[in-house]
Short mmCIF file of C-alpha atoms and ligand atoms in Angstrom, two decimals:
data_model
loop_
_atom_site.label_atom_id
_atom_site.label_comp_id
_atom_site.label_asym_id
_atom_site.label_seq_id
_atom_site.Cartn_x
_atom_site.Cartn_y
_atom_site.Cartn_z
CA UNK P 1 2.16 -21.68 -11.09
CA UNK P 2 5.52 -20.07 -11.81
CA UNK P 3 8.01 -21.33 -8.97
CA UNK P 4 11.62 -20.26 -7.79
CA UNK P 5 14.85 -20.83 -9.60
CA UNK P 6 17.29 -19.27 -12.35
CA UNK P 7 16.66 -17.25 -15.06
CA UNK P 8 17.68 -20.04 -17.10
CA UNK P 9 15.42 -22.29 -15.06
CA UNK P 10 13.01 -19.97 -16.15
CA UNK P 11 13.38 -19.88 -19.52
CA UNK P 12 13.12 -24.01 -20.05
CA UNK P 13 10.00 -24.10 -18.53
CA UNK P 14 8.90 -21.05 -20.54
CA UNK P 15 10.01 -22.85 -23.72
CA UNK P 16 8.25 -26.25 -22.84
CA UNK P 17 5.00 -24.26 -22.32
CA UNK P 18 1.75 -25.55 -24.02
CA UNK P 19 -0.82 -23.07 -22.15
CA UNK P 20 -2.08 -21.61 -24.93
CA UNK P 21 -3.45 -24.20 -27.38
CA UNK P 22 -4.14 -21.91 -30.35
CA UNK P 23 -0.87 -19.56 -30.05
CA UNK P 24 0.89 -23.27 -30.33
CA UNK P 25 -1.19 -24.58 -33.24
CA UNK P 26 -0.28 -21.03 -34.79
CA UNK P 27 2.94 -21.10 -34.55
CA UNK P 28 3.47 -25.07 -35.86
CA UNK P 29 1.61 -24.21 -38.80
CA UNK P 30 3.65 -20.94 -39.39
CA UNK P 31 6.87 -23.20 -38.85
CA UNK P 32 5.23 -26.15 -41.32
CA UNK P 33 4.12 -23.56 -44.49
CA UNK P 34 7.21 -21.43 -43.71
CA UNK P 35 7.62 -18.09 -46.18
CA UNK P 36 9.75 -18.71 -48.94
CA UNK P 37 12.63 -16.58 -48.20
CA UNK P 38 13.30 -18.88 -45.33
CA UNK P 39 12.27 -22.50 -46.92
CA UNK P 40 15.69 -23.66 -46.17
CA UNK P 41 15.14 -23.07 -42.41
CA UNK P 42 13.73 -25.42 -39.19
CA UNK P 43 12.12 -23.15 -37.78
CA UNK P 44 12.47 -22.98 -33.81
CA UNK P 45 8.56 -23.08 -33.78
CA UNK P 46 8.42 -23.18 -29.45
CA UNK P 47 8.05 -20.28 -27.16
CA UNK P 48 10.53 -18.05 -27.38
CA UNK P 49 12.66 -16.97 -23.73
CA UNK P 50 13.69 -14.18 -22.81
CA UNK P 51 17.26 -13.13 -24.10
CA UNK P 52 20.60 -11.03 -22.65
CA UNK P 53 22.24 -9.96 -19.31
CA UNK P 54 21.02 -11.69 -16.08
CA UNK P 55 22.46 -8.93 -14.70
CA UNK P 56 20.53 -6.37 -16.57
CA UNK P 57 19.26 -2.94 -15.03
CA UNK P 58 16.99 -2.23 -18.19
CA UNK P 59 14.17 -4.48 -19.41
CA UNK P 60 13.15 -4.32 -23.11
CA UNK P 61 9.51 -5.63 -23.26
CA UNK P 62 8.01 -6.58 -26.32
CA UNK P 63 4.37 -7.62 -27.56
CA UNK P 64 5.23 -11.16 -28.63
CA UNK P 65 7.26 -12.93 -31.19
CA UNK P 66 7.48 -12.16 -35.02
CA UNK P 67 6.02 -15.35 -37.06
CA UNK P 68 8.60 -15.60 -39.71
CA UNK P 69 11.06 -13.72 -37.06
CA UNK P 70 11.54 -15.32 -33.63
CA UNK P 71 9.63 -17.85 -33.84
CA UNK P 72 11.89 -18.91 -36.65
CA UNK P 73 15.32 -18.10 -35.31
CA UNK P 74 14.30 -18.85 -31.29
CA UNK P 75 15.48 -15.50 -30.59
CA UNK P 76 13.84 -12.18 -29.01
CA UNK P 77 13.47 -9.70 -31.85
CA UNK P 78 15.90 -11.57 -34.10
CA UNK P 79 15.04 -12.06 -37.72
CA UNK P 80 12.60 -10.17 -38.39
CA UNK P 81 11.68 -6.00 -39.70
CA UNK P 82 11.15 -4.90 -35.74
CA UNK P 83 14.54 -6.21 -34.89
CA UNK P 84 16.77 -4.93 -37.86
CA UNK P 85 15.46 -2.03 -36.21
CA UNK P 86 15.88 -2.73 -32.81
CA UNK P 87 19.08 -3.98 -32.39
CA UNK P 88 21.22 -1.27 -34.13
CA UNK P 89 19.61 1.43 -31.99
CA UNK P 90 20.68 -0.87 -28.61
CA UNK P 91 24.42 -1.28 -30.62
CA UNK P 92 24.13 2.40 -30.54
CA UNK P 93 22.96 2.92 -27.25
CA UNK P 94 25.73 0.66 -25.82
CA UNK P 95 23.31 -2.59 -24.96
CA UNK P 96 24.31 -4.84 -27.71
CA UNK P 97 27.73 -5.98 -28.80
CA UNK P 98 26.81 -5.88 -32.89
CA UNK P 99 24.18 -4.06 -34.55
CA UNK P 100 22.73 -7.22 -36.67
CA UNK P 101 20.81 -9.66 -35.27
CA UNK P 102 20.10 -12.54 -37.82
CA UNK P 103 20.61 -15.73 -35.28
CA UNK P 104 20.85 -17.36 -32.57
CA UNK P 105 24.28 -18.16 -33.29
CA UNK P 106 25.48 -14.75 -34.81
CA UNK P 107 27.48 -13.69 -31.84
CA UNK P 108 25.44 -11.29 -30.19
CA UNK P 109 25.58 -10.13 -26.58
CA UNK P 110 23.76 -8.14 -24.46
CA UNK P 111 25.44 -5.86 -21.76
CA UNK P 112 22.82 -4.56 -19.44
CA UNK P 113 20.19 -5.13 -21.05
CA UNK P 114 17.32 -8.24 -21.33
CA UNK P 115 14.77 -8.58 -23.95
CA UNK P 116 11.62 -10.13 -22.93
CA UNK P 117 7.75 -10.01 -24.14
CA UNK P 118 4.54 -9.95 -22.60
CA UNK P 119 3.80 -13.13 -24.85
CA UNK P 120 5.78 -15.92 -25.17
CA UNK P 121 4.52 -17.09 -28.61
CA UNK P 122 3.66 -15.45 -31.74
CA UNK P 123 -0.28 -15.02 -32.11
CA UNK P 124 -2.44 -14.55 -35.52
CA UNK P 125 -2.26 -11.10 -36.41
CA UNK P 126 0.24 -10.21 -33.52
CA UNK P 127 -2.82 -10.11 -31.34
CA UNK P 128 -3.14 -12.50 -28.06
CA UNK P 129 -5.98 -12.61 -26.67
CA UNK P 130 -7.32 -11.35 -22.77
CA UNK P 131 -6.18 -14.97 -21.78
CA UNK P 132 -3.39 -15.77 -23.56
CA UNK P 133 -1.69 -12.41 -21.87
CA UNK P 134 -3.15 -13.78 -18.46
CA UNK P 135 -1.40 -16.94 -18.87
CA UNK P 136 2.19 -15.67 -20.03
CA UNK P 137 1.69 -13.40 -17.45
CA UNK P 138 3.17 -15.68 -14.90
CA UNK P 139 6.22 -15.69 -16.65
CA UNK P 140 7.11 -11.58 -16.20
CA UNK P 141 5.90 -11.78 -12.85
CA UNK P 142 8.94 -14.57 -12.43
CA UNK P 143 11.47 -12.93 -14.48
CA UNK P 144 10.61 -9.73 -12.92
CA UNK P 145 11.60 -11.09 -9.60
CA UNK P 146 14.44 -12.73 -10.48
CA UNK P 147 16.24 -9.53 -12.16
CA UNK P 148 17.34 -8.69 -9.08
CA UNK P 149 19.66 -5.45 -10.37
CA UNK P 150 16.01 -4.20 -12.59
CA UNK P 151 16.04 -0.38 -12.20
CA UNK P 152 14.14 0.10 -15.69
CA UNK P 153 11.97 -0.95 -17.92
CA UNK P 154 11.23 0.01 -21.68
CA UNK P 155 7.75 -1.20 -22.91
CA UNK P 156 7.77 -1.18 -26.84
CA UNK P 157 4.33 -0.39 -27.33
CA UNK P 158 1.14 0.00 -25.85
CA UNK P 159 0.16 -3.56 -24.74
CA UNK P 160 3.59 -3.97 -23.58
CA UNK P 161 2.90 -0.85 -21.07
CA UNK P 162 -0.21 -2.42 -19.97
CA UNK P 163 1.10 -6.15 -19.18
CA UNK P 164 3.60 -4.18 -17.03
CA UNK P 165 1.14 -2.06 -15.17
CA UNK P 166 -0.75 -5.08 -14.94
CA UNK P 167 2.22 -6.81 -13.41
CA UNK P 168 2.78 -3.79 -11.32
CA UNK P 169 -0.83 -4.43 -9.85
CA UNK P 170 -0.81 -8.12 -9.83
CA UNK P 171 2.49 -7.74 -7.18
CA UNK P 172 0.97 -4.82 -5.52
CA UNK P 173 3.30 -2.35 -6.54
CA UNK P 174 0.17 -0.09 -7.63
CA UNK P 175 -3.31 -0.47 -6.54
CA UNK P 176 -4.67 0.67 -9.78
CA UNK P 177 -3.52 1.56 -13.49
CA UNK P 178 -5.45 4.62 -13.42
CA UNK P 179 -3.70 7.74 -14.36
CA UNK P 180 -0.96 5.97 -16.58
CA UNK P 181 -1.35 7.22 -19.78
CA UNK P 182 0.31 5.79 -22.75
CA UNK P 183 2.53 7.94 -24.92
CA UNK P 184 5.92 7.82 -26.56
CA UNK P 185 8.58 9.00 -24.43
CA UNK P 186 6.80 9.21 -21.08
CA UNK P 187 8.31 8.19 -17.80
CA UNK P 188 6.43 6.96 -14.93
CA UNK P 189 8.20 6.16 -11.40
CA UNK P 190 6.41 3.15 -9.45
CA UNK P 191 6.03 3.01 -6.54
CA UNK P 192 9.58 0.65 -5.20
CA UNK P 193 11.63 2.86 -7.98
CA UNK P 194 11.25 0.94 -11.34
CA UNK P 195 11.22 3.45 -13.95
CA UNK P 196 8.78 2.51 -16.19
CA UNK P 197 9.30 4.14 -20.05
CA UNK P 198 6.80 3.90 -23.12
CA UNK P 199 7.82 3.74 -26.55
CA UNK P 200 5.93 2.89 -29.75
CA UNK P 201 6.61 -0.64 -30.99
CA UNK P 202 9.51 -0.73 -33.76
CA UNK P 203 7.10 -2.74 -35.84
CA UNK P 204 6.87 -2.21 -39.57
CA UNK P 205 4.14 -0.55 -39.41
CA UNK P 206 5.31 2.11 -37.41
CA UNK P 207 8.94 2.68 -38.55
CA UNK P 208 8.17 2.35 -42.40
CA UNK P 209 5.41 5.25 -42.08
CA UNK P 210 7.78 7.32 -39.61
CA UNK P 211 5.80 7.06 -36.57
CA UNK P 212 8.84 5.87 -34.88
CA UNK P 213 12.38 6.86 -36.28
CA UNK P 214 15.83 5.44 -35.13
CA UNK P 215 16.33 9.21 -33.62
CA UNK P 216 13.39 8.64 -31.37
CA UNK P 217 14.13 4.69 -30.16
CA UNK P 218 17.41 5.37 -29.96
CA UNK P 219 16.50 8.98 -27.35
CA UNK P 220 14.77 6.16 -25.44
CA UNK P 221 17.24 3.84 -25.25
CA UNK P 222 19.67 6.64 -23.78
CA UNK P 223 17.41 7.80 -21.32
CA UNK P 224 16.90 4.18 -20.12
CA UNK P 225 21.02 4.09 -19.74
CA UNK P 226 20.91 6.99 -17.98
CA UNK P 227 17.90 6.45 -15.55
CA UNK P 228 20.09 3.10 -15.48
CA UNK P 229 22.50 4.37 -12.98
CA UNK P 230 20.14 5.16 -9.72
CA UNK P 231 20.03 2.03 -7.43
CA UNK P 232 18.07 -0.98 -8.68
CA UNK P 233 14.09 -1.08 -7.95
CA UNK P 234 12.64 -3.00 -4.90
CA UNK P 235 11.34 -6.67 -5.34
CA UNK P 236 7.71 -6.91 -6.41
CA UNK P 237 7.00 -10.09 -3.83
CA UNK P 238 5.73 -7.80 -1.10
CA UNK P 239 2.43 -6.39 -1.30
CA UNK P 240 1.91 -2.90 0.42
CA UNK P 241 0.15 0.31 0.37
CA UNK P 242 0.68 1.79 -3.21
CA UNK P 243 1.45 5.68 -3.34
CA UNK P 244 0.11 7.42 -5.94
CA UNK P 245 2.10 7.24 -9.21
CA UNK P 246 4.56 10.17 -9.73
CA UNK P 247 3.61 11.12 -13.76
CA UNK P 248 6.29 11.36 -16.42
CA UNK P 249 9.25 12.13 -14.58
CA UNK P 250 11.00 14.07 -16.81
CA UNK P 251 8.32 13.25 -20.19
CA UNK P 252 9.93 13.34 -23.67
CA UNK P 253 6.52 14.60 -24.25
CA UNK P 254 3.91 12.80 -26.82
CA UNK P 255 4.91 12.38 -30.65
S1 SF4 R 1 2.04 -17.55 -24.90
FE1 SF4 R 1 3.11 -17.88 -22.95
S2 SF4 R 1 1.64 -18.98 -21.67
FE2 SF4 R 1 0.93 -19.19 -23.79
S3 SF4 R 1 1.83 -21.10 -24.55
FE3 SF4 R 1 3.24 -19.45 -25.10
S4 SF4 R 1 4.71 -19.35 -23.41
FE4 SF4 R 1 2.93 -20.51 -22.68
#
């Protein structure tokens, strides 16, 4: 059980965590074989926290760590395909302080902006399991609370959508999930004022077949500065009555 503290509180317990046996063993035998490009490297080969402005009004949630990306460097999105995507559309968007992200050490700051995942470690085939979401889980539902200035949140990709809906249901925000609909672009209002907004992933897969161009994240990314500016979201630690959710506010419309 998550308790109360600091984000960076938060973080050393998230990177001390051993809950999920086989996302651990994965990720120690990822760090051992290594690729090699990066034979040279120690890889960081321990959960990876969440990374950028404690002060942050926008939430960038991810699916979980790259293998040979953060897991290697021990930062979010750093190292790897999805973030030499990533970061030059938040450079461009005004959330990052440099548009390359190759370290932890490189320099970078976020302003704004925190980058966090639904997982914690990277899984086989970028695919946790039903429990290994349950268990990291605990961890959004903490750093959720504690980002006290949260007015939005960006989910890159589907499963990132649903850990936050789940989230949102887990802290009674919503009473169900029904009725959220996953698409790139769309904007749903929960119930407290979080702006919730789905994108596709910036995974390989989706930016080196188009799916998802640099025009597209970075639209998102400017909406999410914009929506930005409204007064932060209520806390999620009260549970109450649920309103129905008010559908994409605004929707970019599916691509
Ligand atoms: S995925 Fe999350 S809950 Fe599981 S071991 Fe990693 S940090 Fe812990």
């Amino acid at each position: 059980m998550a308790g109360t503290g600091t984000l960076a509180s938060l973080n050393a317990r998230i990177v001390a965590c051993e809950l999920c046996p086989r996302l651990r063993t994965h990720c120690t035998e990822v760090a051992r074989l290594r690729r090699r490009a990066y034979a040279d490297w120690e890889y960081w080969d321990r959960p990876v926290p969440s990374f950028g402005d404690a002060k942050a009004r926008v939430l960038a949630l991810g699916l979980a760590p790259g293998a040979h990306g953060s897991n290697r460097t021990g930062r979010m999105f750093t190292g790897d395909g999805s973030g030499d995507f990533l970061y030059p559309v938040l450079h461009a968007a005004g959330f990052a302080s440099q548009p390359t992200a190759t370290s932890r050490d490189d320099g970078m700051k976020l302003n704004g902006l925190r980058i966090s995942a639904v997982v914690h470690c990277a899984p086989p085939g970028n695919k946790p399991t039903p429990e290994e979401l349950r268990n990291c889980s605990r961890w959004l539902d903490e750093e959720m609370r504690l980002l006290t200035g949260l007015r939005v949140v960006v989910c890159l990709g589907r499963i990132a959508f649903d850990g936050l809906l789940a989230h949102a249901v887990r802290t009674g925000k919503l009473t169900t999930r029904a009725g959220f609909v996953f698409a790139h672009g769309a904007e749903y209002e929960l119930p407290g004022g979080l702006i919730a907004i789905a994108s596709y992933h910036p995974s390989l897969q989706n930016t080196n077949t188009g799916k998802l161009t640099r025009a597209m994240l970075l639209k998102v990314f400017q909406r999410a500065r914009q929506l930005a500016q409204g007064p932060p979201a209520e806390p999620a630690e009260q549970k109450r009555a649920a309103p129905m959710p008010k559908h994409s506010r605004n929707s970019h419309g599916n691509r």
